[in-house]
Coordinates of C-alpha atoms in Angstrom, one line a residue:
Chain A
M1 CA 105.1 104.2 73.1
A2 CA 105.3 106.2 70.0
S3 CA 106.9 110.2 69.8
Y4 CA 104.6 112.7 69.7
S5 CA 105.2 116.5 69.9
V6 CA 102.2 118.2 71.7
D7 CA 99.8 120.1 69.5
H8 CA 97.5 122.5 72.2
H9 CA 98.5 123.4 75.2
L10 CA 95.7 124.4 78.5
S11 CA 97.0 126.2 81.5
D12 CA 95.3 125.8 85.0
R13 CA 94.1 129.3 84.8
E14 CA 91.1 130.6 84.4
P15 CA 88.7 130.4 81.9
N16 CA 90.2 126.4 81.8
I17 CA 88.9 125.6 85.5
H18 CA 85.2 123.8 85.9
R19 CA 84.1 122.2 89.1
A20 CA 81.7 119.9 87.7
F21 CA 80.8 117.7 84.8
D22 CA 77.7 119.7 82.8
N23 CA 77.2 119.0 79.0
S24 CA 76.6 123.0 78.9
I25 CA 80.2 123.8 79.5
D26 CA 81.6 124.7 76.3
P27 CA 84.2 123.5 75.2
V28 CA 87.7 125.5 75.8
L29 CA 89.3 123.9 73.1
T30 CA 88.6 121.9 70.1
V31 CA 90.7 119.2 68.5
E32 CA 90.9 116.9 65.6
P33 CA 91.2 113.1 66.0
G34 CA 94.9 112.5 66.8
E35 CA 96.3 115.2 68.3
V36 CA 98.0 115.4 71.5
V37 CA 97.0 117.9 74.6
R38 CA 99.2 119.1 77.4
F39 CA 96.7 119.9 80.1
E40 CA 98.3 121.8 83.7
C41 CA 96.2 120.5 86.2
R42 CA 95.3 121.5 89.8
D43 CA 95.4 119.6 93.1
A44 CA 91.9 118.4 94.3
V45 CA 91.4 120.8 96.7
D46 CA 92.4 123.9 94.8
G47 CA 95.5 125.6 96.1
Q48 CA 94.3 125.5 99.6
L49 CA 97.0 123.5 101.4
D50 CA 101.0 123.9 100.7
L51 CA 104.4 122.5 101.5
Q52 CA 104.3 123.7 105.1
S53 CA 100.6 122.5 105.4
T54 CA 99.9 120.6 108.7
A55 CA 97.2 118.6 110.5
D56 CA 95.8 122.1 111.9
D57 CA 95.3 122.8 108.6
V58 CA 93.1 120.3 107.4
P59 CA 89.6 121.4 109.6
E60 CA 90.1 124.4 107.6
V61 CA 89.8 123.4 103.9
S62 CA 86.4 123.9 102.2
F63 CA 85.4 121.7 99.5
D64 CA 83.6 124.1 97.3
P65 CA 86.3 123.5 95.1
V66 CA 86.8 120.5 94.9
H67 CA 87.5 119.2 92.2
P68 CA 89.2 121.7 89.8
L69 CA 89.3 120.2 86.4
T70 CA 91.1 121.0 83.3
G71 CA 88.8 121.2 80.2
P72 CA 86.7 120.5 78.8
V73 CA 87.9 119.6 75.5
A74 CA 85.4 118.6 72.6
V75 CA 86.9 116.4 69.8
E76 CA 85.7 116.5 66.4
G77 CA 83.4 114.0 65.3
A78 CA 82.8 112.1 69.1
S79 CA 79.1 111.5 69.1
P80 CA 76.7 109.7 71.9
G81 CA 77.6 106.3 71.2
D82 CA 81.1 106.5 69.9
V83 CA 83.9 105.7 72.0
L84 CA 86.8 108.1 72.9
E85 CA 90.1 107.0 73.3
V86 CA 92.4 108.3 75.2
E87 CA 96.0 107.4 74.8
L88 CA 98.2 108.8 78.0
L89 CA 101.9 109.9 77.1
D90 CA 102.8 111.6 80.1
L91 CA 102.1 112.9 83.7
Q92 CA 104.4 115.2 85.5
H93 CA 104.2 116.3 89.1
K94 CA 105.6 119.2 90.5
G95 CA 108.1 118.0 93.2
W96 CA 105.6 118.4 96.3
G97 CA 102.1 116.5 97.2
Y98 CA 100.0 115.4 100.2
T99 CA 97.7 113.0 101.4
L100 CA 95.0 113.9 104.1
F101 CA 92.2 112.4 106.0
M102 CA 89.5 114.2 107.3
P103 CA 87.3 114.8 110.5
G104 CA 85.2 112.0 111.0
E105 CA 82.1 114.1 110.5
M106 CA 82.7 114.8 107.0
G107 CA 82.4 111.1 106.9
L108 CA 84.6 110.6 104.1
G109 CA 87.4 107.8 103.5
L110 CA 86.9 104.0 104.5
L111 CA 87.0 104.6 108.5
P112 CA 86.4 108.0 109.4
D113 CA 84.7 106.6 112.7
E114 CA 88.1 105.7 113.7
F115 CA 89.7 108.6 112.7
P116 CA 87.9 111.6 114.1
D117 CA 91.0 113.9 114.3
P118 CA 92.8 115.3 111.0
G119 CA 96.0 113.9 109.4
I120 CA 98.4 114.7 106.6
H121 CA 101.5 114.4 105.3
V122 CA 103.2 116.7 102.8
W123 CA 105.5 114.4 100.4
D124 CA 108.6 115.9 98.7
L125 CA 108.2 114.4 95.6
E126 CA 111.9 113.8 93.8
G127 CA 111.6 112.2 90.8
D128 CA 110.4 108.9 90.8
V129 CA 110.2 108.8 94.7
G130 CA 107.8 110.5 97.3
K131 CA 109.3 110.5 101.0
F132 CA 107.6 109.6 103.8
V133 CA 108.2 109.4 107.6
N134 CA 111.1 106.8 109.3
G135 CA 113.3 106.7 105.9
I136 CA 110.2 104.8 103.9
E137 CA 110.4 106.1 100.3
V138 CA 107.2 105.7 98.1
P139 CA 107.9 104.7 94.2
L140 CA 105.7 107.2 92.3
D141 CA 103.5 106.0 89.8
P142 CA 101.3 109.2 88.4
F143 CA 98.3 109.0 87.3
P144 CA 94.7 111.4 86.9
G145 CA 92.5 110.5 89.4
V146 CA 89.5 112.1 88.1
I147 CA 89.2 111.3 83.9
G148 CA 85.8 111.7 82.2
V149 CA 83.6 113.0 79.3
A150 CA 80.4 115.0 80.1
P151 CA 77.4 112.7 81.4
G152 CA 74.4 112.8 78.5
E153 CA 71.9 113.7 81.5
D154 CA 71.5 117.5 81.5
G155 CA 72.9 119.5 84.6
A156 CA 75.9 120.0 86.7
H157 CA 77.2 116.4 88.2
D158 CA 79.1 116.4 91.0
T159 CA 82.9 115.4 90.5
L160 CA 83.4 113.2 93.3
P161 CA 81.4 109.8 92.1
P162 CA 82.7 108.1 89.0
R163 CA 80.2 107.4 86.5
S164 CA 79.4 105.3 83.3
V165 CA 81.2 108.4 81.4
G166 CA 84.5 107.7 83.9
G167 CA 85.1 111.0 86.3
N168 CA 86.6 110.1 89.8
M169 CA 87.1 106.6 89.2
D170 CA 91.0 106.5 90.5
V171 CA 92.2 103.8 88.9
K172 CA 96.2 103.7 89.8
H173 CA 96.9 101.2 86.3
L174 CA 96.2 104.7 84.3
T175 CA 99.8 105.6 83.5
A176 CA 101.7 107.1 80.9
G177 CA 101.2 104.6 78.4
S178 CA 98.1 103.1 79.3
T179 CA 94.9 103.9 76.3
L180 CA 91.7 105.0 78.3
Y181 CA 88.3 104.6 76.3
L182 CA 85.2 106.5 77.7
P183 CA 81.3 106.1 76.0
V184 CA 80.9 109.2 74.9
E185 CA 77.7 110.8 75.5
A186 CA 77.2 114.6 74.9
E187 CA 78.5 115.8 71.1
G188 CA 82.4 116.3 71.2
G189 CA 82.4 114.4 74.5
L190 CA 83.8 116.8 75.7
F191 CA 86.9 115.3 78.1
S192 CA 88.2 116.6 81.1
T193 CA 90.9 115.7 83.6
G194 CA 92.4 116.6 86.8
D195 CA 92.6 115.6 90.6
C196 CA 96.4 113.8 89.7
H197 CA 98.1 111.5 92.3
A198 CA 101.6 110.5 92.4
A199 CA 100.7 107.3 93.6
Q200 CA 97.6 105.4 95.6
G201 CA 96.8 102.2 96.8
D202 CA 94.1 100.5 95.2
G203 CA 91.3 101.8 97.5
E204 CA 92.8 105.0 97.9
V205 CA 91.1 104.0 101.5
S206 CA 91.6 107.7 103.5
V207 CA 90.5 109.3 100.6
T208 CA 93.6 111.1 98.8
G209 CA 96.1 109.4 97.4
I210 CA 99.3 111.4 96.8
E211 CA 97.4 114.6 95.5
A212 CA 99.6 116.5 93.3
E213 CA 99.4 119.2 91.1
M214 CA 100.3 117.6 87.7
F215 CA 100.7 117.7 84.1
V216 CA 99.0 115.1 82.3
T217 CA 99.6 114.9 78.2
A218 CA 96.8 112.9 75.9
R219 CA 95.9 111.9 72.3
F220 CA 93.0 111.7 72.0
D221 CA 90.8 109.4 69.2
V222 CA 87.2 108.7 68.2
R223 CA 86.6 104.8 68.2
E224 CA 83.1 104.1 66.3
D225 CA 84.2 100.4 66.3
M226 CA 83.5 100.3 70.1
D227 CA 80.4 99.8 72.2
I228 CA 81.2 99.8 75.9
E229 CA 78.6 100.7 78.8
Q230 CA 81.7 101.9 81.2
P231 CA 85.1 103.0 80.8
Q232 CA 87.7 100.3 80.2
F233 CA 91.4 100.5 79.4
E234 CA 94.9 99.2 78.1
T235 CA 97.5 99.3 80.8
R236 CA 101.3 98.2 81.3
G237 CA 100.9 98.6 85.1
P238 CA 102.8 98.5 87.1
F239 CA 101.3 96.2 89.1
T240 CA 103.5 96.5 91.9
P241 CA 104.7 99.5 93.4
T242 CA 108.3 98.9 91.8
G243 CA 107.3 97.3 88.6
V244 CA 108.7 94.0 89.5
D245 CA 107.3 91.2 91.7
E246 CA 108.7 91.7 95.8
P247 CA 107.8 90.5 99.0
M248 CA 104.3 92.2 100.2
Y249 CA 102.9 91.8 103.4
G250 CA 98.8 90.8 103.7
T251 CA 96.2 91.3 105.7
T252 CA 92.9 89.4 105.3
G253 CA 89.3 91.0 105.9
I254 CA 87.0 87.9 106.2
D255 CA 83.2 88.9 106.3
D256 CA 79.7 88.6 104.8
D257 CA 79.4 92.2 103.8
L258 CA 82.4 93.1 101.0
M259 CA 82.6 96.7 102.5
E260 CA 83.0 95.4 105.7
A261 CA 85.4 92.7 104.5
T262 CA 87.5 95.7 102.7
R263 CA 87.2 97.5 106.2
K264 CA 88.4 94.7 108.0
A265 CA 91.6 94.2 105.6
V266 CA 92.7 98.0 106.0
R267 CA 92.2 98.0 110.2
H268 CA 94.3 94.7 110.1
M269 CA 97.1 96.6 108.0
I270 CA 96.7 99.4 109.9
E271 CA 97.2 97.1 113.4
H272 CA 100.5 95.5 111.1
L273 CA 102.0 99.2 110.3
H274 CA 101.4 100.0 114.2
T275 CA 102.8 97.5 116.0
E276 CA 105.2 95.9 113.9
R277 CA 106.6 99.1 112.0
G278 CA 106.0 101.5 114.5
L279 CA 103.9 104.2 113.0
T280 CA 101.1 106.4 114.7
R281 CA 97.5 105.0 113.4
G282 CA 97.2 108.3 111.5
E283 CA 100.4 107.5 109.8
A284 CA 99.3 103.8 108.9
Y285 CA 95.9 105.1 107.5
I286 CA 98.1 107.7 105.0
L287 CA 100.4 105.3 104.2
C288 CA 97.7 102.4 103.2
S289 CA 96.0 105.1 101.4
A290 CA 98.9 105.9 99.3
I291 CA 100.5 102.4 99.1
V292 CA 98.4 99.4 100.0
D293 CA 96.7 97.3 97.1
L294 CA 92.9 96.2 98.1
K295 CA 92.0 93.1 95.9
I296 CA 89.1 90.8 96.1
N297 CA 90.3 87.3 96.6
E298 CA 86.9 85.7 96.4
V299 CA 83.2 86.3 96.3
V300 CA 81.8 83.4 95.7
D301 CA 82.3 81.4 98.7
A302 CA 79.3 82.0 100.3
P303 CA 78.5 83.7 102.9
N304 CA 81.9 85.1 103.5
W305 CA 84.3 87.2 101.2
T306 CA 87.7 87.7 101.4
V307 CA 89.6 90.8 100.3
S308 CA 92.8 91.1 101.2
A309 CA 95.3 94.5 101.7
Y310 CA 99.3 94.2 100.2
L311 CA 101.8 95.9 101.6
P312 CA 105.3 96.5 99.6
E313 CA 108.1 95.6 101.8
S314 CA 110.5 97.5 99.8
I315 CA 109.2 100.7 100.9
F316 CA 111.1 100.5 104.1
P317 CA 114.5 101.3 104.9
E318 CA 116.9 98.5 105.5
Chain B
M1 CA 113.6 79.5 100.1
A2 CA 115.8 77.3 102.4
S3 CA 116.6 73.6 101.9
Y4 CA 114.1 71.5 103.6
S5 CA 113.2 67.6 103.8
V6 CA 109.9 65.9 104.3
D7 CA 109.4 64.8 107.7
H8 CA 106.1 63.0 107.3
H9 CA 103.5 62.2 104.3
L10 CA 100.1 62.2 104.9
S11 CA 98.4 60.3 101.9
D12 CA 95.0 61.0 100.4
R13 CA 93.1 57.7 102.1
E14 CA 91.4 57.7 105.0
P15 CA 91.5 58.5 107.7
N16 CA 93.2 61.4 106.6
I17 CA 90.3 63.0 104.8
H18 CA 87.8 64.9 106.8
R19 CA 85.1 66.6 105.1
A20 CA 84.4 70.0 107.9
F21 CA 86.4 72.4 110.1
D22 CA 85.4 70.4 113.8
N23 CA 88.2 70.9 116.8
S24 CA 86.7 67.7 118.0
I25 CA 88.4 65.8 115.2
D26 CA 91.5 63.8 116.0
P27 CA 94.3 64.5 114.0
V28 CA 95.9 62.3 112.2
L29 CA 99.5 64.0 113.1
T30 CA 101.3 65.3 115.5
V31 CA 104.1 67.4 114.5
E32 CA 107.2 69.3 116.6
P33 CA 107.8 72.8 115.8
G34 CA 110.2 73.3 112.3
E35 CA 109.1 70.1 110.9
V36 CA 107.7 69.8 107.6
V37 CA 104.8 67.7 106.2
R38 CA 103.7 66.8 102.5
F39 CA 99.7 66.4 102.3
E40 CA 98.6 64.8 99.4
C41 CA 94.9 66.8 98.5
R42 CA 92.1 65.7 96.6
D43 CA 89.9 67.8 93.9
A44 CA 87.0 70.2 95.1
V45 CA 84.8 67.8 94.8
D46 CA 86.4 64.2 95.6
G47 CA 86.8 62.4 92.3
Q48 CA 83.3 62.9 90.5
L49 CA 84.9 64.6 87.7
D50 CA 87.9 63.2 85.4
L51 CA 89.7 64.2 82.2
Q52 CA 87.2 63.1 80.0
S53 CA 84.4 65.0 81.7
T54 CA 81.5 67.2 80.1
A55 CA 79.2 70.2 80.7
D56 CA 76.5 67.0 80.9
D57 CA 78.6 65.8 83.8
V58 CA 78.2 68.8 86.1
P59 CA 74.7 68.3 87.5
E60 CA 75.2 65.3 88.5
V61 CA 78.1 66.4 90.8
S62 CA 76.9 66.0 94.1
F63 CA 78.1 68.7 96.7
D64 CA 78.3 66.2 99.9
P65 CA 81.7 65.4 99.9
V66 CA 82.9 68.9 99.2
H67 CA 85.3 69.7 100.1
P68 CA 87.9 66.7 101.1
L69 CA 90.3 68.2 102.9
T70 CA 93.9 66.5 104.3
G71 CA 94.3 66.7 107.8
P72 CA 94.3 68.0 110.6
V73 CA 97.7 67.7 111.6
A74 CA 98.1 69.0 115.3
V75 CA 101.0 71.0 116.1
E76 CA 102.8 70.9 119.7
G77 CA 102.8 73.8 121.2
A78 CA 100.1 75.8 119.5
S79 CA 97.5 76.7 121.7
P80 CA 94.0 79.5 121.7
G81 CA 95.9 83.1 121.5
D82 CA 98.9 81.5 119.5
V83 CA 99.5 81.9 115.8
L84 CA 100.3 79.1 113.4
E85 CA 103.1 79.8 111.1
V86 CA 102.9 77.9 107.8
E87 CA 105.7 78.3 105.5
L88 CA 104.6 76.7 102.1
L89 CA 107.3 75.0 100.6
D90 CA 106.2 73.7 97.3
L91 CA 102.8 72.9 95.4
Q92 CA 102.8 69.9 92.8
H93 CA 99.7 69.2 90.5
K94 CA 98.8 65.9 89.1
G95 CA 98.6 66.8 85.4
W96 CA 95.0 68.0 85.1
G97 CA 92.4 70.2 86.3
Y98 CA 88.7 71.6 85.2
T99 CA 86.9 75.1 86.0
L100 CA 83.1 74.6 85.9
F101 CA 80.3 77.0 86.4
M102 CA 76.7 75.5 87.9
P103 CA 73.5 75.9 86.7
G104 CA 71.4 78.7 88.5
E105 CA 69.5 77.0 90.7
M106 CA 72.6 76.4 92.8
G107 CA 72.9 80.0 93.0
L108 CA 76.8 79.8 92.8
G109 CA 79.4 82.0 91.4
L110 CA 79.0 85.6 90.8
L111 CA 76.7 85.6 88.2
P112 CA 74.7 82.5 88.3
D113 CA 71.3 84.2 86.9
E114 CA 73.6 84.8 83.9
F115 CA 74.3 81.5 83.6
P116 CA 71.5 79.0 84.1
D117 CA 72.9 75.8 82.4
P118 CA 76.3 74.2 83.3
G119 CA 79.5 74.7 81.9
I120 CA 83.2 73.1 82.3
H121 CA 86.7 73.2 80.5
V122 CA 88.8 70.1 81.2
W123 CA 92.6 71.3 81.9
D124 CA 95.8 69.6 80.2
L125 CA 98.2 70.9 83.0
E126 CA 101.8 70.5 81.4
G127 CA 104.7 71.7 83.9
D128 CA 103.9 75.8 84.4
V129 CA 101.4 76.2 81.4
G130 CA 97.3 75.0 81.2
K131 CA 96.0 74.6 78.0
F132 CA 92.7 76.5 77.0
V133 CA 90.4 76.6 74.1
N134 CA 91.7 78.6 70.7
G135 CA 95.6 78.4 71.6
I136 CA 95.1 79.8 74.9
E137 CA 97.5 79.3 77.5
V138 CA 97.1 79.9 81.2
P139 CA 100.6 80.1 83.4
L140 CA 100.1 78.2 86.7
D141 CA 100.9 79.5 90.0
P142 CA 99.2 76.9 92.2
F143 CA 97.9 77.7 95.9
P144 CA 95.7 75.8 98.3
G145 CA 92.2 77.4 98.3
V146 CA 91.4 76.1 101.8
I147 CA 93.8 76.4 104.1
G148 CA 93.4 77.0 107.9
V149 CA 92.6 75.6 111.0
A150 CA 89.7 74.6 113.5
P151 CA 87.4 77.4 114.7
G152 CA 87.3 77.3 118.5
E153 CA 83.4 77.2 118.8
D154 CA 82.2 73.7 119.1
G155 CA 80.7 71.8 116.3
A156 CA 81.2 71.0 112.7
H157 CA 81.6 74.3 110.5
D158 CA 80.9 73.9 106.7
T159 CA 84.0 74.4 104.4
L160 CA 82.3 76.5 101.8
P161 CA 82.8 80.0 103.9
P162 CA 86.5 80.9 104.9
R163 CA 86.6 82.4 108.7
S164 CA 88.9 83.8 111.4
V165 CA 90.5 81.2 111.0
G166 CA 91.5 80.6 107.6
G167 CA 89.6 77.9 105.5
N168 CA 88.2 78.7 102.1
M169 CA 90.0 81.9 102.1
D170 CA 90.7 81.4 98.0
V171 CA 94.1 84.0 98.3
K172 CA 95.9 83.2 95.1
H173 CA 99.1 84.8 96.3
L174 CA 99.8 81.6 98.7
T175 CA 101.9 80.4 96.4
A176 CA 105.4 78.6 97.0
G177 CA 108.0 80.7 99.0
S178 CA 104.9 82.2 101.1
T179 CA 104.0 81.9 104.7
L180 CA 100.5 82.3 106.4
Y181 CA 100.0 83.1 109.6
L182 CA 96.8 81.5 111.3
P183 CA 95.0 82.7 114.7
V184 CA 95.0 79.2 116.7
E185 CA 91.6 78.7 118.5
A186 CA 91.8 75.1 119.1
E187 CA 95.0 72.8 121.3
G188 CA 97.4 71.7 118.5
G189 CA 95.7 74.2 115.4
L190 CA 94.3 71.3 114.0
F191 CA 95.3 72.5 110.4
S192 CA 94.2 71.2 107.7
T193 CA 94.2 72.3 103.7
G194 CA 92.6 71.0 100.5
D195 CA 90.9 72.4 97.4
C196 CA 94.1 73.2 95.5
H197 CA 93.9 75.3 92.5
A198 CA 96.4 75.6 90.3
A199 CA 95.1 79.0 88.9
Q200 CA 92.9 81.6 90.2
G201 CA 91.8 84.9 89.1
D202 CA 91.5 87.5 92.3
G203 CA 87.3 87.1 92.9
E204 CA 87.4 83.1 91.6
V205 CA 84.1 84.1 89.8
S206 CA 82.5 81.3 88.3
V207 CA 83.2 79.7 92.1
T208 CA 85.8 77.5 90.3
G209 CA 90.1 78.2 90.1
I210 CA 91.7 75.4 87.8
E211 CA 90.5 72.9 90.7
A212 CA 93.4 70.1 91.1
E213 CA 94.6 67.5 92.9
M214 CA 97.1 68.5 94.2
F215 CA 100.7 67.5 96.7
V216 CA 101.0 70.7 99.3
T217 CA 104.4 70.9 100.9
A218 CA 104.6 72.8 104.3
R219 CA 106.8 73.9 107.4
F220 CA 105.0 74.5 110.3
D221 CA 106.3 76.8 113.3
V222 CA 104.4 78.4 116.4
R223 CA 104.6 82.3 117.1
E224 CA 103.6 83.3 120.5
D225 CA 104.8 86.7 120.1
M226 CA 102.5 87.6 117.1
D227 CA 98.8 88.4 117.8
I228 CA 96.5 88.5 114.9
E229 CA 92.5 88.5 114.1
Q230 CA 92.6 86.7 111.2
P231 CA 95.1 86.1 108.8
Q232 CA 97.8 87.5 107.5
F233 CA 101.0 86.5 105.2
E234 CA 104.2 87.2 103.5
T235 CA 104.3 86.1 99.8
R236 CA 106.7 87.4 97.1
G237 CA 103.3 86.5 94.2
P238 CA 103.7 86.3 91.5
F239 CA 101.2 89.6 91.1
T240 CA 100.6 89.2 87.3
P241 CA 100.4 85.3 85.7
T242 CA 104.0 85.7 84.5
G243 CA 105.1 87.3 87.6
V244 CA 106.4 90.6 85.3
D245 CA 104.9 93.4 84.7
E246 CA 102.8 93.0 81.2
P247 CA 100.0 94.1 79.3
M248 CA 96.4 93.7 80.8
Y249 CA 93.2 95.0 79.5
G250 CA 90.8 95.6 82.3
T251 CA 87.0 97.0 82.7
T252 CA 85.0 99.0 85.0
G253 CA 82.4 98.4 87.2
I254 CA 81.1 101.5 88.8
D255 CA 78.0 101.3 91.1
D256 CA 76.6 102.2 94.4
D257 CA 76.9 98.9 95.8
L258 CA 80.3 97.2 95.5
M259 CA 79.1 93.9 95.0
E260 CA 77.4 94.9 92.0
A261 CA 80.2 97.2 90.7
T262 CA 82.7 94.1 91.0
R263 CA 79.8 91.9 88.7
K264 CA 79.6 94.7 86.4
A265 CA 83.3 94.7 85.9
V266 CA 83.1 90.6 85.3
R267 CA 80.0 91.4 83.1
H268 CA 81.8 93.7 80.8
M269 CA 85.2 91.2 80.7
I270 CA 83.0 88.7 79.9
E271 CA 81.5 90.7 77.1
H272 CA 84.4 91.9 76.0
L273 CA 86.0 88.0 75.9
H274 CA 83.1 87.2 73.9
T275 CA 83.2 90.3 71.1
E276 CA 87.1 91.0 70.9
R277 CA 88.2 87.5 71.6
G278 CA 85.7 85.2 70.1
L279 CA 84.8 83.2 73.1
T280 CA 81.2 82.2 74.0
R281 CA 80.3 83.4 77.1
G282 CA 80.5 80.4 79.0
E283 CA 84.4 79.8 78.2
A284 CA 84.8 83.6 79.0
Y285 CA 83.0 83.0 82.6
I286 CA 84.9 80.3 83.1
L287 CA 88.7 82.3 81.7
C288 CA 87.5 85.1 84.3
S289 CA 87.3 82.7 86.7
A290 CA 90.8 81.3 86.1
I291 CA 93.1 84.2 85.2
V292 CA 91.2 87.5 85.5
D293 CA 92.3 89.6 88.5
L294 CA 89.3 91.8 90.3
K295 CA 91.2 94.9 92.1
I296 CA 88.9 97.4 94.5
N297 CA 90.3 101.0 92.5
E298 CA 88.6 103.1 94.8
V299 CA 85.9 102.5 98.0
V300 CA 85.8 106.0 99.0
D301 CA 83.8 108.6 96.0
A302 CA 80.7 108.2 97.7
P303 CA 78.4 107.0 96.6
N304 CA 80.2 105.4 93.5
W305 CA 82.6 102.4 94.2
T306 CA 85.1 101.1 91.5
V307 CA 86.0 98.0 90.9
S308 CA 88.4 96.8 87.6
A309 CA 89.0 93.3 85.9
Y310 CA 91.7 92.8 84.5
L311 CA 93.0 90.6 81.8
P312 CA 97.0 89.3 80.9
E313 CA 97.0 89.5 76.9
S314 CA 100.0 87.1 76.8
I315 CA 98.0 84.7 77.0
F316 CA 96.6 84.8 74.1
P317 CA 98.4 83.0 70.8
E318 CA 100.3 85.5 68.6

């Protein structure tokens, strides 16, 4: 990545925070193509949890403030039909994060019925490493969970679902060094980001990665030569947690429904982590969300599809 | 991997070939735990295509012989409730392979309506490299598409869908050096393999990888200490086509149906390969099936899920 200098800073204080994608929100900053912005981003639940939080605190969390996003930033010359190029230059966490699952009645996560009680792990983040239980250490590959531009359709759009203009895509490969392309639907693009994750497995199965306050540094450009319907990107990964090919333990989920195949792969991995690695099922669910990757092996061998879950074995102590 | 010597050979001639998973098929070989078998495997359509085949030949292919499997092999002491351990020691192709898509009326593949006419690419396989069009070269990471044991349920079971006892799982990470665990449901296990792929993208979207005649060398063991519901495995990948992290181009599919999100990611990749890399749409579909990986980025940000397709850029000539 070429060297860069930051042209603009956006702190995580008002008025830089908003909680919906909405093309009527005035930009808090307008930049020229080529300029670099460093965004300070709040965590997904906006400071309701801290270093000392426990499972008892999880039911008290209000979802009204989710997700606090930093922006929006308008980019000069970005018009509907253009593509906004976002070069991710750096991501910097602030030393801690958390992964949680919710009470079943909230219905969030891949396996809400199997985890009716809440759980949380608060991670110490030290450089490139996050600390879990039992001596397990997880490599960190930070990225923004929510990154997108304003929809062309008027109104306030909930930040939870991703859309064709991006948003809560949770693409873990949007690491520093990656370039994201977003279809522009509103004048100026109106870019926002937040909900950063210090690490996440493909799937984000408990509905949280390692949620962390973070800085996101990005350079913007406008591409009139591209025509895309949904976000596209260039990345060098890492495609394994350590960036090198390494031993993985895999569980399969085989079913005639792709979502149920996904659930089975994760259930089997939770069982593996419980019986072979001595984790509680709740710890296993959290570890799956933070580090276990889901891959679609085949979607063509009708009527059954194969989804697999991949656990890097290097995270366990010798 | 420890050194080994082959204890038994199974050629791809009768009576070693069968075309269904069926616990009433007598084993053609019975081995002791720890023994090594080298299986010669026919290609998926059983010799109906050859080095000189073209798209005109594809509609003539009969699916009646699909899949010719080599075996079954009984393993002494493997009983229902046990787990059959299969250590994959070597995979060796025979110098050529093919990737095809079918006429739309067959309804096979992820995008049958968008590819009503048949297509095929016959690959020269040279060592670890497969040759595509326009100077594109694909790394080879061979694995058996179909690998499994007989179901406990009596009768002949179609080889197309994978099941809890394995079969057509198309897990591309079952490369040499990997170990597969299969739940045993029939006395002796009754292991069979075939439908080998010299390479395949996660998803196998056109319904074929690089289909190739191949030798599969495996060591068997019986694990009475394991209890699994569906196949599990250990692998070192490779997790990228070259086994090192490298630049990838990604397209997203964002939709409230996981299968449609998958289709969108692949459609967007085909469009990218067509407009940016100059391939025909048929060539692009074939290349997606052979080398593009599908990942589930998130299945929790209701109501929309994110699936992405990853294209390794190193396959293109400088």
